[in-house]
XYZ file of C-alpha atoms in Angstrom:
691
model
C 4.640 8.330 27.517
C 7.913 10.285 27.686
C 10.461 9.215 30.210
C 11.601 12.767 30.985
C 9.371 13.591 33.977
C 8.968 17.340 33.684
C 5.322 17.484 32.629
C 2.147 16.301 34.314
C 1.185 12.727 33.479
C -2.206 12.489 31.775
C -4.102 9.209 31.778
C -6.546 10.440 29.127
C -3.697 11.125 26.717
C -2.413 7.603 27.304
C -5.940 6.383 26.565
C -5.974 8.373 23.330
C -2.896 6.446 22.254
C -4.922 3.260 22.767
C -7.721 4.598 20.550
C -5.203 5.509 17.864
C -3.482 2.131 17.776
C -6.757 0.179 17.913
C -8.082 2.127 14.924
C -4.982 1.284 12.907
C -4.776 -2.370 13.915
C -8.456 -3.108 13.335
C -8.351 -1.355 9.956
C -5.304 -3.356 8.890
C -7.053 -6.551 9.970
C -9.961 -5.509 7.737
C -12.514 -5.655 10.539
C -15.899 -4.383 9.261
C -16.684 -0.856 10.426
C -13.038 0.202 10.695
C -12.275 0.847 7.014
C -11.167 4.380 7.892
C -9.067 3.332 10.880
C -5.879 4.505 9.182
C -6.675 7.924 10.726
C -5.224 6.516 13.946
C -1.806 7.511 12.606
C -2.992 11.121 12.407
C -4.028 10.904 16.055
C -0.516 9.710 16.899
C 1.014 12.655 15.050
C -0.980 15.211 17.042
C -0.255 13.456 20.346
C 3.431 13.186 19.549
C 3.695 16.878 18.656
C 1.900 17.809 21.889
C 4.002 15.620 24.204
C 7.391 16.414 22.688
C 6.759 20.164 22.561
C 5.452 20.137 26.140
C 8.739 18.562 27.189
C 10.826 21.062 25.238
C 8.813 23.979 26.591
C 9.115 22.718 30.187
C 12.874 22.318 29.801
C 13.336 25.741 28.205
C 11.114 27.390 30.800
C 13.168 25.875 33.626
C 16.681 26.368 32.219
C 16.428 29.023 29.480
C 17.726 26.482 26.971
C 17.258 22.913 25.796
C 19.780 20.128 25.416
C 19.494 18.950 21.825
C 21.883 16.113 22.612
C 19.688 15.075 25.523
C 16.587 15.308 23.342
C 18.004 12.964 20.708
C 19.311 10.612 23.375
C 15.839 10.277 24.875
C 14.291 9.775 21.432
C 16.849 7.093 20.576
C 16.213 5.185 23.810
C 12.471 5.512 23.259
C 12.379 4.498 19.594
C 15.353 2.324 18.680
C 15.261 -0.803 20.911
C 11.801 -1.987 19.845
C 12.113 -0.733 16.252
C 15.439 -2.517 15.698
C 14.068 -5.711 17.239
C 11.137 -5.768 14.831
C 13.472 -5.184 11.881
C 15.661 -8.091 13.006
C 12.656 -10.377 13.520
C 11.145 -9.600 10.108
C 14.444 -10.079 8.268
C 15.117 -13.374 10.069
C 11.608 -14.718 9.467
C 11.674 -13.639 5.838
C 15.000 -15.372 5.219
C 13.623 -18.614 6.670
C 10.072 -18.695 5.323
C 9.660 -16.607 2.175
C 10.935 -16.896 -1.364
C 13.992 -15.146 -2.680
C 12.063 -12.333 -4.351
C 10.350 -11.419 -1.079
C 13.668 -11.692 0.727
C 15.203 -9.124 -1.632
C 12.228 -6.803 -1.033
C 12.434 -7.201 2.761
C 16.185 -6.572 2.874
C 15.787 -3.469 0.717
C 12.935 -2.071 2.789
C 14.748 -2.923 6.047
C 17.624 -0.615 5.096
C 15.208 2.265 4.567
C 13.446 1.435 7.831
C 16.739 1.520 9.729
C 17.477 4.924 8.210
C 14.007 6.185 9.246
C 13.302 6.987 5.620
C 10.641 4.394 4.816
C 8.245 7.074 3.627
C 10.785 8.211 1.028
C 11.259 4.600 -0.040
C 7.542 4.059 -0.607
C 7.183 7.331 -2.492
C 10.078 6.256 -4.746
C 8.350 2.916 -5.315
C 5.076 4.760 -6.097
C 3.401 2.656 -3.424
C -0.326 3.219 -3.063
C -1.288 2.715 0.591
C -4.916 1.999 -0.310
C -4.372 -0.162 -3.402
C -1.861 -2.534 -1.786
C -3.076 -6.011 -0.933
C -1.861 -7.722 2.233
C -0.050 -10.441 0.297
C 2.120 -8.043 -1.677
C 2.665 -5.367 0.978
C 6.020 -4.710 2.591
C 6.175 -5.835 6.249
C 7.878 -2.483 6.904
C 5.208 -0.333 5.288
C 3.996 0.936 8.680
C 7.472 2.349 9.390
C 6.562 5.287 7.162
C 4.908 7.061 10.109
C 8.005 6.598 12.303
C 10.036 8.105 9.480
C 7.742 11.145 9.300
C 8.019 11.748 13.049
C 11.783 11.336 13.207
C 12.328 13.562 10.164
C 10.216 16.254 11.804
C 12.065 15.948 15.108
C 15.381 16.165 13.310
C 14.481 19.797 12.611
C 12.044 20.777 15.363
C 14.385 21.201 18.404
C 16.689 23.526 16.492
C 13.745 25.528 15.133
C 12.231 25.690 18.629
C 15.476 27.004 20.090
C 15.973 29.528 17.306
C 12.450 30.957 17.696
C 12.617 30.965 21.499
C 15.863 32.972 21.562
C 14.636 35.794 19.370
C 14.256 39.056 21.310
C 10.756 40.069 20.214
C 7.835 39.326 22.545
C 7.467 36.340 24.860
C 9.354 33.202 23.907
C 6.198 31.057 23.926
C 4.499 33.473 21.520
C 7.505 33.394 19.197
C 7.560 29.600 19.116
C 3.775 29.492 18.614
C 4.021 31.861 15.636
C 6.738 29.682 14.118
C 4.547 26.608 14.588
C 1.604 28.362 12.942
C 3.704 29.418 9.961
C 5.102 25.933 9.417
C 1.768 24.235 10.065
C -0.337 26.448 7.788
C 2.152 26.067 4.932
C 2.138 22.302 5.379
C -1.677 22.146 5.465
C -1.950 24.154 2.258
C 0.583 21.914 0.549
C -1.183 18.815 1.886
C -4.462 19.856 0.270
C -2.813 20.654 -3.069
C -0.550 17.585 -3.123
C -3.360 15.196 -2.173
C -5.310 16.312 -5.234
C -2.319 16.171 -7.564
C -0.550 13.027 -6.362
C -2.517 11.227 -3.644
C -0.300 8.132 -3.461
C 2.902 10.059 -2.668
C 1.086 12.690 -0.588
C 0.008 10.012 1.857
C 3.615 9.231 2.850
C 5.105 12.716 2.616
C 6.571 14.458 5.644
C 5.636 17.822 4.141
C 1.944 16.893 3.885
C 1.924 15.606 7.484
C 3.949 18.260 9.283
C 0.852 20.343 10.027
C -0.623 17.456 12.043
C 2.442 17.372 14.263
C 2.399 21.179 14.358
C -1.175 21.145 15.666
C -0.002 19.146 18.658
C 3.049 21.377 18.989
C 0.797 24.451 19.153
C -1.143 23.007 22.086
C 2.119 21.994 23.756
C 3.562 25.517 23.562
C 0.310 27.342 24.349
C -0.405 25.361 27.545
C 1.559 24.274 30.603
C 1.123 21.696 33.353
C -0.758 24.392 35.300
C -3.205 25.311 32.526
C -6.831 24.741 33.524
C -9.829 25.453 31.312
C -13.259 26.290 32.782
C -15.256 23.085 33.211
C -17.956 24.134 30.770
C -15.424 24.988 28.081
C -13.536 21.733 28.684
C -16.748 19.697 28.405
C -17.655 21.466 25.160
C -14.200 20.804 23.706
C -14.316 17.135 24.714
C -17.833 16.645 23.296
C -16.847 18.343 20.048
C -13.810 16.049 19.822
C -15.997 12.964 20.179
C -18.397 14.319 17.541
C -15.567 14.931 15.088
C -14.235 11.419 15.671
C -17.687 10.035 14.899
C -17.869 12.172 11.748
C -14.447 10.925 10.661
C -15.630 7.341 11.074
C -18.590 7.997 8.786
C -16.955 10.228 6.183
C -13.422 8.883 5.773
C -12.611 5.665 3.932
C -10.071 4.228 1.466
C -11.653 6.205 -1.398
C -11.301 9.536 0.459
C -8.467 11.768 -0.839
C -6.114 11.714 2.139
C -4.543 13.415 4.039
C -5.600 16.794 2.596
C -8.519 18.603 4.182
C -10.147 15.333 5.283
C -7.407 14.836 7.875
C -8.715 17.880 9.751
C -11.492 15.708 11.202
C -9.380 13.254 13.239
C -6.630 15.775 14.040
C -8.982 18.471 15.335
C -10.872 15.764 17.259
C -7.616 14.778 18.965
C -6.691 18.390 19.700
C -10.096 19.068 21.253
C -9.881 15.989 23.470
C -6.420 17.058 24.627
C -7.798 20.502 25.489
C -10.833 18.926 27.145
C -8.540 17.228 29.642
C -7.003 20.522 30.787
C -9.431 21.071 33.664
C -9.795 20.166 37.322
C -12.638 17.693 36.640
C -12.330 15.613 33.494
C -15.291 15.422 31.081
C -16.955 12.042 30.572
C -15.050 11.130 27.391
C -11.689 11.929 28.999
C -12.612 9.938 32.120
C -13.455 6.983 29.863
C -10.022 7.243 28.264
C -8.503 6.911 31.746
C -9.984 3.436 32.244
C -7.394 0.757 32.956
C -7.796 -1.203 29.655
C -7.300 1.955 27.585
C -4.323 3.050 29.623
C -2.711 -0.388 29.324
C -3.166 -0.454 25.547
C -1.881 3.101 25.370
C 1.169 2.084 27.371
C 2.053 -0.710 24.956
C 0.763 1.133 21.864
C 4.202 1.678 20.333
C 5.062 -2.030 20.480
C 1.536 -2.916 19.369
C 1.922 -0.699 16.324
C 5.347 -2.100 15.459
C 4.445 -5.782 15.684
C 0.902 -5.958 14.315
C 1.671 -5.255 10.662
C 4.476 -7.824 10.163
C 2.295 -10.506 11.752
C -0.581 -9.649 9.395
C 1.645 -9.545 6.306
C 3.414 -12.816 7.089
C 0.108 -14.579 7.687
C -1.248 -13.223 4.393
C 1.937 -14.106 2.505
C 2.103 -17.671 3.781
C -1.625 -18.394 3.745
C -3.540 -15.843 1.641
C -6.886 -17.646 1.897
C -6.740 -18.485 5.585
C -5.593 -15.020 6.614
C -8.995 -13.735 5.473
C -10.724 -16.023 7.989
C -12.172 -14.216 11.026
C -10.869 -16.805 13.500
C -7.346 -16.516 12.083
C -7.509 -12.713 12.300
C -8.585 -13.013 15.936
C -5.631 -15.324 16.555
C -3.313 -12.763 14.936
C -4.789 -9.982 17.092
C -4.311 -11.945 20.321
C -0.799 -12.922 19.264
C -0.031 -9.272 18.595
C -1.244 -8.292 22.068
C 0.963 -10.930 23.690
C 4.034 -10.047 21.645
C 3.495 -6.303 22.189
C 3.158 -6.785 25.953
C 6.386 -8.789 26.065
C 8.048 -6.191 23.858
C 7.050 -3.397 26.231
C 8.291 -5.067 29.407
C 11.352 -6.796 27.962
C 12.578 -4.193 25.467
C 10.837 -0.825 25.590
C 10.929 -0.153 29.321
C 14.495 -1.402 29.929
C 15.618 0.386 26.770
C 14.333 3.733 28.021
C 16.237 3.265 31.270
C 19.594 2.575 29.666
C 20.502 6.236 30.115
C 19.203 6.382 33.705
C 21.689 5.817 36.530
C 25.230 4.513 36.186
C 27.314 1.368 36.224
C 25.460 -1.801 37.183
C 22.004 -0.358 36.547
C 22.884 0.696 32.994
C 24.422 -2.714 32.271
C 21.384 -4.477 33.731
C 18.934 -2.483 31.624
C 21.050 -2.987 28.514
C 21.295 -6.736 29.126
C 17.545 -6.986 29.754
C 16.758 -5.170 26.515
C 19.167 -7.339 24.496
C 17.883 -10.617 25.963
C 14.323 -9.411 25.442
C 15.088 -8.562 21.823
C 16.465 -12.070 21.193
C 13.427 -13.601 22.880
C 11.013 -11.556 20.765
C 12.814 -12.448 17.524
C 12.512 -16.114 18.476
C 8.837 -15.634 19.388
C 8.104 -14.032 16.019
C 9.799 -16.901 14.216
C 7.795 -19.340 16.321
C 4.486 -17.672 15.516
C 5.274 -17.698 11.813
C 6.240 -21.376 12.017
C 2.987 -22.095 13.843
C 1.077 -20.444 11.011
C 2.786 -22.809 8.591
C 1.353 -25.815 10.421
C -2.225 -24.596 10.040
C -4.301 -26.697 7.619
C -4.393 -25.235 4.138
C -7.340 -25.339 1.764
C -5.884 -25.323 -1.724
C -8.013 -23.279 -4.158
C -7.201 -25.453 -7.166
C -7.956 -28.939 -5.862
C -8.659 -30.314 -9.312
C -5.318 -29.113 -10.624
C -3.376 -30.506 -7.687
C -4.929 -33.926 -8.347
C -3.263 -34.064 -11.776
C 0.073 -35.848 -12.286
C 3.010 -33.664 -11.279
C 5.974 -32.740 -13.414
C 8.809 -32.131 -10.968
C 11.770 -30.987 -13.017
C 11.683 -28.716 -16.034
C 8.522 -27.057 -17.348
C 6.849 -28.297 -20.484
C 7.533 -25.875 -23.346
C 5.381 -26.186 -26.441
C 5.429 -24.557 -29.845
C 2.077 -23.059 -30.786
C 1.015 -24.489 -34.145
C 0.022 -22.168 -36.932
C -3.747 -21.745 -36.921
C -6.033 -19.871 -39.258
C -8.589 -18.573 -36.779
C -8.516 -17.082 -33.317
C -10.622 -19.943 -31.950
C -8.137 -22.527 -33.282
C -5.203 -20.573 -31.861
C -6.780 -20.350 -28.423
C -7.635 -24.068 -28.418
C -4.014 -24.852 -29.194
C -2.826 -22.491 -26.450
C -5.160 -24.151 -23.953
C -3.046 -27.289 -24.332
C 0.003 -25.209 -23.396
C -1.801 -23.797 -20.342
C -2.968 -27.290 -19.334
C 0.636 -28.490 -19.396
C 1.364 -25.788 -16.808
C -0.946 -27.566 -14.344
C 1.624 -30.323 -13.947
C 4.410 -27.958 -12.859
C 4.518 -28.106 -9.046
C 8.010 -26.906 -8.247
C 9.847 -23.845 -9.415
C 11.795 -24.944 -12.509
C 15.596 -24.570 -12.375
C 15.378 -22.304 -15.412
C 13.483 -19.747 -13.284
C 15.986 -19.648 -10.433
C 16.672 -17.002 -9.338
C 13.120 -15.801 -9.896
C 13.560 -12.052 -9.500
C 15.032 -11.274 -12.964
C 12.107 -13.036 -14.651
C 9.613 -10.765 -12.910
C 11.461 -7.460 -13.072
C 12.856 -7.550 -16.609
C 11.562 -4.864 -18.908
C 11.270 -4.499 -22.674
C 9.655 -1.139 -23.428
C 8.348 -0.527 -26.947
C 10.506 1.665 -29.203
C 8.395 4.807 -28.767
C 9.058 7.421 -31.435
C 9.895 10.772 -29.871
C 9.334 14.344 -31.022
C 6.223 13.802 -33.134
C 4.049 16.854 -33.705
C 0.676 16.823 -31.980
C 1.455 13.727 -29.865
C 0.421 14.039 -26.214
C 2.910 13.566 -23.381
C 1.371 10.242 -22.303
C 1.269 8.781 -25.812
C 3.682 6.166 -27.155
C 3.840 5.806 -30.937
C 5.369 2.642 -32.412
C 5.914 1.634 -36.018
C 5.535 4.001 -38.953
C 3.984 7.303 -37.768
C 3.088 8.158 -41.391
C 1.376 4.828 -42.155
C -2.170 4.887 -43.464
C -3.167 2.107 -41.048
C -3.646 3.208 -37.414
C -4.125 1.063 -34.301
C -4.646 2.277 -30.736
C -4.254 0.487 -27.388
C -5.935 2.428 -24.564
C -6.346 1.788 -20.838
C -4.520 1.603 -17.525
C -1.459 -0.438 -16.538
C -3.151 -3.450 -18.145
C -2.897 -1.705 -21.481
C 0.766 -1.229 -20.720
C 1.259 -4.914 -19.857
C -0.176 -5.950 -23.270
C 1.666 -3.343 -25.289
C 4.485 -5.660 -26.461
C 2.005 -8.347 -27.488
C -0.136 -5.770 -29.344
C 2.377 -3.710 -31.272
C 4.396 -6.767 -32.312
C 1.240 -8.351 -33.719
C 1.247 -5.689 -36.468
C 3.661 -5.048 -39.312
C 5.457 -1.968 -37.898
C 6.265 -0.715 -41.399
C 2.639 -0.655 -42.460
C 1.025 0.397 -39.176
C 1.166 3.342 -36.805
C 0.442 1.951 -33.306
C -0.484 4.412 -30.544
C -0.407 3.324 -26.881
C -2.161 5.239 -24.092
C -1.512 3.800 -20.609
C -2.469 5.548 -17.349
C -1.837 4.083 -13.897
C -5.108 3.331 -12.049
C -7.066 5.215 -14.724
C -8.450 3.040 -17.486
C -10.921 3.678 -20.275
C -14.143 2.886 -18.382
C -15.582 5.939 -16.675
C -14.123 7.241 -13.404
C -10.856 6.316 -11.674
C -10.468 2.711 -10.491
C -9.316 3.539 -6.972
C -7.822 6.263 -4.783
C -4.386 6.041 -6.412
C -5.370 8.937 -8.657
C -7.911 11.674 -8.115
C -11.161 11.596 -10.055
C -10.330 14.982 -11.589
C -6.864 13.943 -12.771
C -8.197 10.711 -14.240
C -10.981 12.534 -16.080
C -8.458 15.001 -17.520
C -6.153 12.227 -18.756
C -9.044 10.255 -20.211
C -10.368 13.317 -22.027
C -6.942 13.929 -23.564
C -6.765 10.314 -24.771
C -10.291 10.434 -26.183
C -9.450 13.658 -28.017
C -6.381 12.071 -29.588
C -8.224 8.835 -30.450
C -10.991 10.833 -32.105
C -8.396 12.750 -34.128
C -6.601 9.531 -35.142
C -9.851 7.659 -35.965
C -8.002 4.315 -35.798
C -8.789 1.266 -37.907
C -8.785 -0.763 -34.705
C -9.018 0.314 -31.057
C -8.119 -2.157 -28.289
C -9.256 -1.409 -24.728
C -7.737 -3.029 -21.644
C -8.316 -2.257 -17.971
C -7.537 -3.830 -14.600
C -11.047 -3.744 -13.095
C -13.718 -2.486 -15.449
C -16.528 -3.250 -12.993
C -15.898 -1.536 -9.640
C -17.965 0.056 -6.911
C -16.620 3.452 -7.995
C -18.543 3.450 -11.260
C -21.916 2.363 -12.595
C -22.826 0.360 -15.697
C -24.030 3.648 -17.182
C -20.502 5.109 -16.757
C -18.978 2.152 -18.601
C -21.609 2.258 -21.342
C -21.067 5.983 -21.837
C -17.304 5.524 -22.226
C -17.809 2.686 -24.701
C -20.268 4.757 -26.714
C -17.760 7.608 -26.982
C -14.836 5.353 -27.906
C -16.615 3.122 -30.416
C -17.706 6.203 -32.374
C -14.035 7.201 -32.711
C -12.782 3.951 -34.273
C -13.686 1.758 -37.214
C -13.480 -1.348 -35.020
C -13.315 -1.610 -31.217
C -12.099 -4.670 -29.303
C -12.571 -4.887 -25.524
C -9.993 -7.132 -23.857
C -11.775 -8.434 -20.775
C -9.894 -7.949 -17.511
C -7.460 -10.744 -16.731
C -7.893 -13.047 -13.713
C -6.398 -11.677 -10.498
C -4.661 -14.548 -8.697
C -2.580 -14.281 -5.569
C 0.833 -13.006 -6.573
C 2.884 -16.116 -7.067
C 6.051 -14.204 -6.197
C 4.660 -13.810 -2.676
C 2.441 -16.875 -2.221
C 5.461 -19.040 -3.009
C 7.028 -20.638 0.085
C 10.380 -22.114 -0.842
C 10.134 -23.367 -4.416
C 6.712 -25.033 -4.117
C 4.303 -23.375 -6.575
C 1.163 -25.338 -5.658
C -0.104 -22.478 -3.462
C -0.008 -20.204 -6.452
C -2.671 -21.911 -8.540
C -5.737 -19.704 -8.801
C -9.316 -20.333 -9.883
C -11.917 -18.152 -11.543
C -14.398 -17.272 -8.808
C -18.017 -16.132 -8.986
C -17.050 -12.448 -8.770
C -14.767 -12.731 -11.807
C -17.438 -14.555 -13.808
C -20.086 -11.964 -12.922
C -17.831 -9.029 -13.832
C -16.861 -10.694 -17.102
C -20.531 -11.162 -17.996
C -21.191 -7.461 -17.310
C -18.256 -6.375 -19.489
C -19.377 -8.669 -22.306
C -22.977 -7.450 -22.165
C -21.984 -3.776 -22.235
C -19.443 -4.291 -25.031
C -21.978 -6.119 -27.183
C -24.570 -3.395 -26.587
C -22.046 -0.763 -27.737
C -21.192 -2.708 -30.884
C -17.703 -3.651 -29.717
C -16.049 -7.064 -29.873
C -15.426 -8.650 -26.459
C -12.497 -11.013 -25.792
C -12.315 -13.272 -22.745
C -8.614 -13.046 -21.801
C -8.959 -15.696 -19.092
C -8.595 -18.242 -21.909
C -5.043 -16.944 -22.380
C -4.131 -17.850 -18.803
C -6.549 -20.477 -17.458
C -7.980 -23.854 -18.421
C -10.780 -26.115 -17.228
C -9.703 -28.766 -14.703
C -12.598 -30.773 -13.357
C -15.266 -28.426 -12.045
C -12.894 -25.468 -11.835
C -11.190 -23.111 -14.256
C -7.606 -23.040 -13.039
C -4.823 -20.534 -13.739
C -1.330 -22.062 -13.286
C 1.597 -19.854 -12.237
C 4.121 -21.214 -14.787
C 3.067 -21.522 -18.416
C 5.323 -22.467 -21.309
C 8.383 -22.192 -19.083
C 7.832 -18.614 -17.849
C 5.928 -16.926 -14.993
C 2.367 -16.131 -16.062
C 2.195 -13.154 -13.696
C 4.685 -10.756 -12.177
C 2.432 -9.631 -9.288
C -1.160 -9.847 -8.111
C -2.589 -8.500 -11.347
C -0.109 -8.009 -14.191
C 0.991 -10.571 -16.769
C 4.703 -11.376 -16.541
C 7.084 -9.581 -18.904
C 8.222 -12.803 -20.606
C 4.653 -14.034 -20.912
C 3.674 -10.956 -22.915
C 5.746 -12.230 -25.823
C 4.017 -15.635 -25.648
C 0.745 -13.835 -26.421
C 1.876 -12.256 -29.716
C 0.483 -15.032 -31.981
C -2.776 -15.035 -29.992
C -3.250 -11.271 -30.435
C -2.306 -11.521 -34.111
C -4.873 -14.294 -34.645
C -7.466 -12.253 -32.760
C -6.931 -9.234 -34.997
C -7.093 -11.308 -38.170
C -10.316 -12.996 -37.030
C -11.733 -9.524 -36.387
C -11.053 -8.610 -40.011
C -7.894 -6.560 -39.387
C -5.094 -7.015 -41.897
C -2.088 -6.830 -39.573
C 0.157 -6.716 -42.649
C -1.346 -3.349 -43.462
C -2.912 -3.892 -46.851
C -6.057 -1.701 -47.017
C-alpha cells in the first residue's frame, strides 16, 4: 500500500494484491489448475493505476497541484530498496553457482533490470514468455512488469497535471477524458499487436497501458467519500468474481495475450474495486479482508520479486528435482520466508527513509542496508542448500563408463558408401562423447562456441523469391532442393546446403520461428493465422519449384495443438509437390547444457530418450510412411545406446552438441555434413547434380 496517507486504506484492495501474487507464483511453479495465473500481473496493473491516481487526485484536490519530485521520491523509496537487493542477490548467486555463459546472461539482464527496461530487453531478445522453459529463463524475466509500471509513471504525473490545469470543465473530468483517450488507444493497439507479434506484445508498455489506465479511471472518478448503493456494489463484486472464474477457465498459455483476452481479469479487478466502495462490503470483498489475504497482500511486492529467482535457480541447478512437488513446496515456503524478511527488513524501513529527520532517517537507512545484506546472504544460503540435495542422474549408464578428464576425443569419420554405414561410424564418435565428464579446455570460454554464427550465402534480388526464402548455390541449376520447417530447419541449413554441389544445385531454405511444416503453429509464439499465411506462401513456392528433393524439419511435430490428421494433410500436400520427400524426425530435447552446467562438470547435461520422445517419433514415422515420404531418425546423430538407455552426451567430437534446450550447436552442424550427404545419396539423390 502507498505510504502517502491521503486516501482511505482498503483491506479488500490489499487482499486483491494477495490474489494477484498467488496467481503468478502458483503459475510459475506449474501447479495444476493455475496455468493461466500469469493474469495476476494484469490485476497488479489495474490496482497500481487505481492507487497511484487516487493519491495524485487527493493531492491535487487538496493543494491545486502535485509535487512531481515528491511523487518520484515516494516511488523510489517504495520500489528501489527491495528491487536492488534482489538484483544484488541474483548476481552474487549466479557468479558463485552458475557457469560462465549464464553469468554473462545474468549480468546483461541485470543492467536492463536496474534501468527498469527489462521489457525492452526481452522484446529485443525476441523472448517468448510462454515458450521459455524454467532452466533457460532469465532470473530477471519478471522485472518486465516493474519496467512497464515505471515507464508509465514516468509520463503519467506530467500528463495528469497538464490535463488537470486545462480551463475547460471540471479538472477530474479533464483527467478522466485523457485517461480514456490513452487507454482506448492502447487497448486497440494491444489487440492488433497481439495478433501480429504476440511474443513482443506480451512485454510491451504500449499494449499494457490500457490496463493501468483502467485503474487510473477508477482512481480519478471516485474519492475516499464515494459510496455506491449496496445492491449495485454487490452486483459489481459478484460480476468481478464471475469474470475471474471465466478467466481461469478460458485463459491459458495458448491464449493470444494480452489483447482482448486481458479484459477478463482487468474488468474483474475493476469491478471488485468498485464493489468495495460501499458502507457494507459484499461477501467477496469481506473475504479479501481476511488476515491471511491482507498479510500476503502486504508482502506481495517482495513475494513477487523473490519467487522467480528462487524457481529459476532451482531449475538451473537441478532440472529434474525442481519438477518434484515436494521441492516446489519447499521453494514456495522458502519464498514466503524470504519475502516476509524482505518486507520487514528492507521494504518498510526503505519507505520510511524520507520520513522524519536526522537519527530516524539514518536508522531506517541502516536497517534497510543491513536487511539487504542479510537477504543476499539468505538467498546464497538457499541456493547452496539446493546444491546439497540428492541428485538423480538421468544417464546412469553413461556415468558408469570410464571418464576422460582432459581433452575430448576427436575422431575422423571414415568414408562410407551407405547412410547406414555412415551412421554406424558416427555412433562410435557419439559413444566417445560419453567419456567426457568435464568441460574440455578447448571449449573455455564456452559462450563463443554457442553463439557463433555462419549464415548461408543467400543470393539476394532473385525474381519471384519470397521474403522468407534463402536461395543458396546456383539459382539457374536444373537440380532443385528445398529445406522447409521452423528454427530446426534453420539449424540444419549449413549441413544441408553444404551436402550438395552448389554449382549444380539450387538450394532453397524456408525457416519460420515456431511455425514448422506440420499443420498449425507449434505454440503461442506466433498466431495461428500468421503461421498459416507463412506456411501457405512456402507451399506455393515449393509447388512452383517442384524440387527433386524436399527435406522437412520441425521442433515438435506432435503437439497438443494439432492432430494426426493435420500432420497427414500437410504431408500429403508437400509430398505431391516434390519428387522425393525426406522427413527429418525431431531431435532429442535435452536440458540445455549451457544452463544445467554447474562449474565445468558436464555430467548433469547427459540426456536420455524418454517414453514421450519414442512415442512421438513412432507417430512421425508412421505418418511419413503413410504419405510415401522417407523418415529419418535424427536421434542417431546425437545419441547412442548405453546399457538400457539411449544417451545423448553434451560434447561430441570436441564441440557442444547443443546450443540451448532444443537446437543443435553451430559447430556441430558442420559435423553433420557427411551424414546428410550420405543420407541423400542413399535416398537416390545425386548430390553432384548429374541428372
